[in-house]
Amino acid sequence: APVLVSGFRPHPGDAIRTGWALIKPNLCLFGVATAVAMLAFMVPLIGGLVQMVMLFGVVLSARKVMRGEILAFGDFFKVFDKFVPLLLCALVSRLLVAVGLICCFLPGIYLAVAGGMMIPMILIWDREMDIWPARDWSRKSVSRSLRKLLWLSLVRAVFSLEGFGGCCGGVFVPDRVPL
């Protein structure tokens, strides 16, 4: 993909508008698939890794919509065709972020941004690459536009927190004030 060679030029507003335009016609499908991926977090020991792989299914489905193809619910679960390499990629990504955060905060942030873009998973999926070459290509691609990707990641985090707060915020707010 040319983007992986020349680098990214994301603008958070453009990325959010484009993403919304992609999922809006299939909002129910994307919503249900994302909810199923969120439930994967409850799998003992490896729930977060399974969740990451299943969320990659949402990315693959969005790419299908971008190409103008018809989306079916089963498309979100095609990730299970290459589940083991994708799961290992998620594990390596999480371990590297953890080590980066423990050793020095900035490398952990860098690795989290690179992993959050799911570039290694895309390369494993599309180009049948092994984990380490895919991570190396991802690192080079992310390095070209690190500031913009960091900004995009921060905006995504704010939207995620807003969504979580909207869905779960009522749990933390009492429904009546004691007199």
Coordinates of N, CA and C in Angstrom, one line a residue:
A1 N 0.8 -1.2 0.0 CA 0.0 0.0 0.0 C 0.9 1.2 0.0
P2 N 0.6 2.2 -0.8 CA 1.4 3.4 -0.9 C 1.5 4.1 0.5
V3 N 0.5 4.1 1.3 CA 0.5 4.8 2.6 C 1.6 4.2 3.4
L4 N 1.8 2.9 3.4 CA 2.9 2.2 4.2 C 4.3 2.6 3.7
V5 N 4.4 3.0 2.5 CA 5.7 3.4 2.0 C 6.0 4.9 2.2
S6 N 5.0 5.7 1.9 CA 5.2 7.2 2.0 C 4.9 7.8 3.3
G7 N 4.2 7.0 4.2 CA 3.8 7.6 5.5 C 2.4 8.0 5.5
F8 N 1.9 8.3 6.7 CA 0.5 8.7 6.9 C 0.5 10.2 7.0
R9 N -0.7 10.8 6.6 CA -0.9 12.2 6.7 C -2.3 12.4 7.4
P10 N -2.6 11.7 8.5 CA -3.9 11.8 9.0 C -4.2 13.1 9.7
H11 N -5.4 13.6 9.6 CA -5.9 14.7 10.3 C -7.0 14.1 11.2
P12 N -7.0 14.3 12.5 CA -8.1 13.6 13.3 C -9.5 13.9 12.8
G13 N -9.8 15.1 12.5 CA -11.2 15.4 12.1 C -11.5 14.7 10.8
D14 N -10.6 14.7 9.8 CA -10.9 13.9 8.6 C -11.0 12.4 8.8
A15 N -10.2 11.9 9.7 CA -10.3 10.5 10.0 C -11.6 10.1 10.7
I16 N -12.1 11.0 11.6 CA -13.3 10.7 12.3 C -14.5 10.8 11.3
R17 N -14.5 11.9 10.5 CA -15.6 12.0 9.5 C -15.6 10.9 8.5
T18 N -14.4 10.5 8.0 CA -14.4 9.3 7.1 C -14.8 8.1 7.7
G19 N -14.4 7.8 8.9 CA -14.8 6.6 9.7 C -16.3 6.6 9.9
W20 N -16.9 7.7 10.3 CA -18.3 7.8 10.5 C -19.1 7.5 9.2
A21 N -18.6 8.1 8.2 CA -19.3 7.9 6.9 C -19.2 6.5 6.4
L22 N -18.2 5.8 6.8 CA -18.0 4.3 6.4 C -19.0 3.5 7.2
I23 N -19.1 3.7 8.5 CA -19.9 2.8 9.3 C -21.4 3.2 9.4
K24 N -21.7 4.4 9.1 CA -23.1 4.9 9.3 C -24.1 4.0 8.5
P25 N -23.9 3.6 7.2 CA -24.9 2.8 6.5 C -25.0 1.4 7.1
N26 N -24.0 0.9 7.8 CA -24.0 -0.4 8.4 C -23.9 -0.3 9.9
L27 N -24.4 0.7 10.5 CA -24.2 1.0 11.9 C -24.6 -0.2 12.8
C28 N -25.7 -0.8 12.6 CA -26.1 -2.0 13.4 C -25.1 -3.1 13.3
L29 N -24.7 -3.4 12.1 CA -23.7 -4.5 12.0 C -22.4 -4.2 12.7
F30 N -21.9 -2.9 12.6 CA -20.7 -2.5 13.2 C -20.9 -2.5 14.8
G31 N -22.0 -2.0 15.2 CA -22.3 -2.0 16.6 C -22.4 -3.3 17.3
V32 N -23.1 -4.3 16.6 CA -23.1 -5.6 17.2 C -21.8 -6.3 17.2
A33 N -21.0 -6.2 16.1 CA -19.7 -6.8 16.0 C -18.8 -6.2 17.0
T34 N -18.8 -4.9 17.3 CA -18.0 -4.3 18.3 C -18.4 -4.8 19.7
A35 N -19.7 -4.9 19.9 CA -20.2 -5.4 21.2 C -19.7 -6.8 21.5
V36 N -19.7 -7.6 20.4 CA -19.2 -9.0 20.6 C -17.7 -9.0 20.9
A37 N -17.0 -8.1 20.2 CA -15.6 -8.0 20.5 C -15.3 -7.6 21.9
M38 N -16.1 -6.6 22.4 CA -16.0 -6.2 23.8 C -16.2 -7.3 24.8
L39 N -17.2 -8.2 24.4 CA -17.5 -9.3 25.3 C -16.3 -10.3 25.3
A40 N -15.5 -10.3 24.3 CA -14.3 -11.2 24.2 C -13.4 -10.9 25.3
F41 N -13.4 -9.7 25.9 CA -12.5 -9.3 27.0 C -12.7 -10.3 28.2
M42 N -13.8 -10.9 28.3 CA -14.1 -11.7 29.4 C -13.5 -13.1 29.3
V43 N -12.9 -13.5 28.2 CA -12.2 -14.8 28.0 C -11.1 -14.8 29.0
P44 N -11.0 -15.8 29.9 CA -10.0 -15.9 30.9 C -8.5 -15.8 30.3
L45 N -7.7 -15.1 30.9 CA -6.3 -14.9 30.6 C -5.9 -14.2 29.4
I46 N -6.6 -14.5 28.3 CA -6.2 -13.9 27.0 C -7.3 -13.0 26.4
G47 N -8.3 -12.6 27.2 CA -9.4 -11.8 26.7 C -9.1 -10.6 26.0
G48 N -8.1 -9.8 26.5 CA -7.7 -8.6 25.8 C -7.1 -8.8 24.5
L49 N -6.4 -9.9 24.4 CA -5.7 -10.2 23.1 C -6.8 -10.7 22.1
V50 N -7.7 -11.5 22.5 CA -8.8 -12.0 21.6 C -9.6 -10.8 21.2
Q51 N -9.9 -9.9 22.1 CA -10.6 -8.6 21.8 C -9.9 -7.8 20.7
M52 N -8.6 -7.7 20.9 CA -7.8 -6.9 19.9 C -7.9 -7.6 18.5
V53 N -7.9 -8.9 18.4 CA -8.0 -9.6 17.1 C -9.4 -9.4 16.6
M54 N -10.4 -9.5 17.4 CA -11.8 -9.3 17.0 C -12.1 -7.9 16.5
L55 N -11.4 -6.9 17.2 CA -11.6 -5.5 16.7 C -10.9 -5.3 15.4
F56 N -9.9 -6.1 15.1 CA -9.2 -6.1 13.8 C -10.3 -6.5 12.7
G57 N -11.2 -7.4 13.1 CA -12.2 -7.8 12.2 C -13.1 -6.6 11.8
V58 N -13.3 -5.7 12.8 CA -14.0 -4.5 12.5 C -13.3 -3.6 11.5
V59 N -11.9 -3.6 11.6 CA -11.1 -2.8 10.7 C -11.2 -3.4 9.3
L60 N -11.1 -4.8 9.2 CA -11.2 -5.4 7.9 C -12.5 -5.2 7.3
S61 N -13.6 -5.2 8.1 CA -14.9 -4.9 7.5 C -15.1 -3.5 7.0
A62 N -14.5 -2.5 7.7 CA -14.5 -1.2 7.3 C -13.7 -1.0 6.0
R63 N -12.6 -1.8 5.8 CA -11.9 -1.7 4.6 C -12.8 -2.3 3.4
K64 N -13.5 -3.3 3.7 CA -14.4 -3.9 2.7 C -15.5 -2.9 2.3
V65 N -16.0 -2.1 3.2 CA -17.0 -1.0 2.9 C -16.3 0.0 2.1
M66 N -15.0 0.4 2.4 CA -14.3 1.4 1.6 C -14.1 1.0 0.2
R67 N -14.0 -0.3 -0.1 CA -13.9 -0.8 -1.5 C -15.2 -0.9 -2.2
G68 N -16.3 -0.5 -1.5 CA -17.6 -0.5 -2.1 C -18.3 -1.9 -2.2
E69 N -17.7 -2.8 -1.4 CA -18.3 -4.2 -1.3 C -19.4 -4.3 -0.3
I70 N -20.3 -5.3 -0.5 CA -21.4 -5.5 0.4 C -20.9 -6.2 1.7
L71 N -21.3 -5.7 2.8 CA -20.9 -6.2 4.1 C -21.9 -7.2 4.7
A72 N -21.4 -8.3 5.2 CA -22.2 -9.3 5.9 C -21.7 -9.5 7.3
F73 N -22.6 -9.9 8.2 CA -22.1 -10.0 9.6 C -20.9 -11.0 9.7
G74 N -20.9 -12.0 8.9 CA -19.8 -13.0 9.0 C -18.4 -12.4 8.6
D75 N -18.4 -11.3 7.9 CA -17.2 -10.6 7.5 C -16.4 -10.2 8.8
F76 N -17.1 -9.9 9.8 CA -16.4 -9.4 11.0 C -15.6 -10.5 11.7
F77 N -15.9 -11.8 11.4 CA -15.3 -12.9 12.0 C -14.3 -13.7 11.1
K78 N -14.0 -13.1 9.9 CA -13.0 -13.7 9.1 C -11.6 -13.7 9.7
V79 N -11.4 -12.9 10.7 CA -10.1 -12.9 11.4 C -9.7 -14.3 11.9
F80 N -10.7 -15.1 12.1 CA -10.4 -16.4 12.7 C -9.7 -17.3 11.6
D81 N -9.7 -16.9 10.4 CA -9.0 -17.6 9.3 C -7.5 -17.6 9.6
K82 N -7.0 -16.5 10.2 CA -5.6 -16.3 10.6 C -5.5 -15.9 12.0
F83 N -6.3 -16.6 12.9 CA -6.3 -16.2 14.3 C -5.0 -16.3 15.0
V84 N -4.3 -17.4 14.8 CA -3.1 -17.6 15.6 C -2.0 -16.6 15.3
P85 N -1.7 -16.3 14.1 CA -0.7 -15.2 13.8 C -1.1 -13.9 14.3
L86 N -2.4 -13.6 14.2 CA -2.9 -12.3 14.7 C -2.9 -12.2 16.2
L87 N -3.2 -13.3 16.8 CA -3.2 -13.4 18.3 C -1.7 -13.2 18.8
L88 N -0.8 -13.9 18.1 CA 0.6 -13.7 18.5 C 1.1 -12.3 18.3
C89 N 0.6 -11.6 17.2 CA 1.0 -10.2 16.9 C 0.4 -9.3 18.0
A90 N -0.8 -9.6 18.5 CA -1.4 -8.8 19.5 C -0.6 -9.0 20.8
L91 N -0.2 -10.3 21.1 CA 0.6 -10.6 22.3 C 1.9 -9.8 22.3
V92 N 2.6 -9.9 21.2 CA 3.9 -9.2 21.0 C 3.7 -7.7 21.2
S93 N 2.7 -7.2 20.6 CA 2.5 -5.7 20.7 C 2.2 -5.3 22.2
R94 N 1.4 -6.1 22.9 CA 1.1 -5.7 24.3 C 2.3 -5.9 25.1
L95 N 3.1 -6.9 24.9 CA 4.3 -7.1 25.7 C 5.3 -6.0 25.5
L96 N 5.5 -5.6 24.2 CA 6.4 -4.5 23.9 C 6.0 -3.2 24.5
V97 N 4.7 -2.9 24.4 CA 4.2 -1.7 25.1 C 4.4 -1.7 26.6
A98 N 4.1 -2.8 27.2 CA 4.4 -2.9 28.6 C 5.8 -2.7 29.0
V99 N 6.7 -3.4 28.3 CA 8.2 -3.2 28.5 C 8.6 -1.7 28.3
G100 N 8.1 -1.2 27.2 CA 8.4 0.2 26.9 C 7.9 1.2 28.0
L101 N 6.7 0.9 28.5 CA 6.2 1.8 29.6 C 7.0 1.6 30.9
I102 N 7.4 0.4 31.2 CA 8.1 0.2 32.4 C 9.5 0.8 32.3
C103 N 10.2 0.5 31.2 CA 11.6 1.0 31.0 C 11.7 2.5 30.9
C104 N 10.8 3.1 30.1 CA 10.8 4.5 29.9 C 9.5 4.8 29.2
F105 N 8.8 5.8 29.8 CA 7.4 6.1 29.4 C 7.3 6.3 27.9
L106 N 8.2 7.1 27.3 CA 8.0 7.5 25.9 C 8.1 6.4 24.9
P107 N 9.0 5.4 25.0 CA 9.0 4.3 24.1 C 7.7 3.5 24.2
G108 N 7.1 3.4 25.4 CA 5.8 2.7 25.5 C 4.7 3.4 24.8
I109 N 4.7 4.8 24.9 CA 3.7 5.6 24.1 C 3.9 5.4 22.6
Y110 N 5.1 5.4 22.2 CA 5.4 5.2 20.7 C 4.9 3.9 20.3
L111 N 5.2 2.8 21.1 CA 4.8 1.5 20.7 C 3.3 1.3 20.8
A112 N 2.6 2.0 21.7 CA 1.2 1.9 21.8 C 0.5 2.6 20.6
V113 N 1.1 3.7 20.2 CA 0.5 4.4 19.0 C 0.7 3.5 17.7
A114 N 1.9 2.9 17.6 CA 2.1 2.0 16.4 C 1.2 0.8 16.5
G115 N 1.0 0.3 17.7 CA 0.2 -0.9 17.8 C -1.3 -0.6 17.6
G116 N -1.7 0.6 18.0 CA -3.1 1.1 17.9 C -3.5 1.2 16.5
M117 N -2.6 1.4 15.6 CA -3.0 1.6 14.2 C -3.2 0.2 13.5
M118 N -2.8 -0.9 14.2 CA -3.0 -2.2 13.7 C -2.3 -2.5 12.4
I119 N -1.2 -1.7 12.1 CA -0.5 -1.9 10.8 C 0.1 -3.3 10.7
P120 N 0.8 -3.8 11.8 CA 1.3 -5.2 11.7 C 0.3 -6.2 11.3
M121 N -0.9 -6.1 11.9 CA -2.0 -7.0 11.6 C -2.4 -6.9 10.2
I122 N -2.5 -5.7 9.7 CA -2.8 -5.5 8.3 C -1.8 -6.2 7.4
L123 N -0.5 -6.0 7.7 CA 0.5 -6.7 6.9 C 0.5 -8.2 7.0
I124 N 0.2 -8.7 8.2 CA 0.1 -10.1 8.3 C -1.1 -10.6 7.5
W125 N -2.2 -9.9 7.5 CA -3.4 -10.3 6.8 C -3.2 -10.2 5.3
D126 N -2.8 -9.0 4.8 CA -2.7 -8.8 3.4 C -1.5 -9.4 2.7
R127 N -0.4 -9.3 3.4 CA 0.9 -9.7 2.7 C 1.5 -11.0 3.2
E128 N 0.8 -11.6 4.2 CA 1.2 -12.9 4.7 C 2.6 -12.7 5.4
M129 N 2.9 -11.6 5.9 CA 4.2 -11.3 6.6 C 4.3 -12.0 7.9
D130 N 5.5 -12.3 8.4 CA 5.7 -12.7 9.7 C 5.6 -11.5 10.7
I131 N 5.5 -11.8 12.0 CA 5.3 -10.7 13.0 C 6.4 -9.7 13.0
W132 N 7.7 -10.1 13.0 CA 8.8 -9.2 13.2 C 8.9 -8.3 11.9
P133 N 8.9 -8.8 10.7 CA 9.0 -7.9 9.6 C 7.8 -7.0 9.5
A134 N 6.6 -7.5 9.9 CA 5.5 -6.6 9.9 C 5.6 -5.5 10.9
R135 N 6.1 -5.8 12.1 CA 6.3 -4.8 13.1 C 7.4 -3.8 12.7
D136 N 8.4 -4.2 12.0 CA 9.5 -3.3 11.6 C 9.0 -2.4 10.5
W137 N 8.2 -2.9 9.5 CA 7.6 -2.0 8.5 C 6.6 -1.0 9.2
S138 N 5.9 -1.5 10.2 CA 5.0 -0.6 10.9 C 5.7 0.5 11.6
R139 N 6.8 0.1 12.3 CA 7.6 1.1 13.0 C 8.1 2.2 12.0
K140 N 8.6 1.8 10.9 CA 9.1 2.8 9.9 C 8.0 3.7 9.4
S141 N 6.8 3.1 9.1 CA 5.7 3.9 8.6 C 5.2 4.9 9.7
V142 N 5.1 4.4 10.9 CA 4.6 5.3 12.0 C 5.6 6.4 12.3
S143 N 6.9 6.1 12.2 CA 7.9 7.1 12.5 C 7.8 8.3 11.5
R144 N 7.4 8.1 10.3 CA 7.3 9.2 9.3 C 6.3 10.2 9.7
S145 N 5.2 9.9 10.4 CA 4.2 10.8 10.8 C 3.8 10.7 12.3
L146 N 4.8 10.5 13.1 CA 4.5 10.2 14.5 C 3.6 11.3 15.2
R147 N 3.9 12.6 15.0 CA 3.2 13.6 15.7 C 1.7 13.5 15.3
K148 N 1.4 13.4 14.0 CA 0.0 13.3 13.6 C -0.7 12.1 14.1
L149 N 0.0 11.0 14.1 CA -0.6 9.7 14.6 C -0.8 9.8 16.1
L150 N 0.1 10.4 16.8 CA 0.0 10.6 18.3 C -1.3 11.5 18.6
W151 N -1.4 12.6 17.8 CA -2.6 13.4 17.9 C -3.9 12.6 17.6
L152 N -3.9 11.9 16.6 CA -5.0 11.0 16.2 C -5.3 10.0 17.3
S153 N -4.3 9.4 17.9 CA -4.5 8.5 19.0 C -5.1 9.2 20.2
L154 N -4.7 10.4 20.5 CA -5.3 11.1 21.7 C -6.7 11.5 21.4
V155 N -7.1 11.9 20.2 CA -8.5 12.2 19.9 C -9.3 10.9 20.0
R156 N -8.8 9.8 19.5 CA -9.5 8.5 19.6 C -9.7 8.1 21.0
A157 N -8.7 8.4 21.9 CA -8.8 8.1 23.3 C -9.9 8.9 24.0
V158 N -10.0 10.2 23.6 CA -11.0 11.0 24.1 C -12.4 10.5 23.7
F159 N -12.6 10.2 22.5 CA -13.9 9.6 22.0 C -14.2 8.3 22.7
S160 N -13.2 7.5 22.9 CA -13.4 6.2 23.7 C -13.9 6.5 25.1
L161 N -13.2 7.4 25.7 CA -13.6 7.8 27.1 C -15.0 8.4 27.2
E162 N -15.3 9.2 26.2 CA -16.7 9.8 26.1 C -17.7 8.7 25.9
G163 N -17.4 7.8 25.0 CA -18.4 6.7 24.8 C -18.6 5.8 26.0
F164 N -17.5 5.5 26.7 CA -17.5 4.7 27.9 C -18.3 5.5 29.0
G165 N -18.0 6.8 29.1 CA -18.7 7.6 30.1 C -20.2 7.7 29.8
G166 N -20.6 7.8 28.5 CA -22.0 7.9 28.1 C -22.7 6.6 28.4
C167 N -22.0 5.5 28.2 CA -22.7 4.2 28.5 C -22.7 3.7 29.9
C168 N -21.6 4.0 30.6 CA -21.4 3.5 32.0 C -21.4 4.6 33.0
G169 N -21.5 5.9 32.6 CA -21.4 7.0 33.5 C -22.5 6.9 34.6
G170 N -23.7 6.4 34.2 CA -24.8 6.4 35.1 C -24.6 5.5 36.3
V171 N -23.7 4.6 36.2 CA -23.3 3.7 37.3 C -22.7 4.4 38.4
F172 N -22.0 5.5 38.1 CA -21.2 6.2 39.1 C -21.9 7.5 39.6
V173 N -23.1 7.8 39.0 CA -23.8 9.0 39.4 C -25.0 8.5 40.2
P174 N -25.2 8.9 41.5 CA -26.4 8.4 42.2 C -27.7 9.0 41.6
D175 N -28.7 8.2 41.6 CA -30.0 8.6 41.0 C -30.8 9.5 41.9
R176 N -30.4 9.6 43.2 CA -31.1 10.6 44.0 C -30.0 11.1 45.0
V177 N -30.2 12.3 45.4 CA -29.3 12.9 46.4 C -29.9 12.7 47.8
P178 N -29.1 12.2 48.7 CA -29.7 12.0 50.1 C -29.9 13.4 50.7
L179 N -31.0 13.5 51.4 CA -31.3 14.8 52.0 C -31.0 14.8 53.5

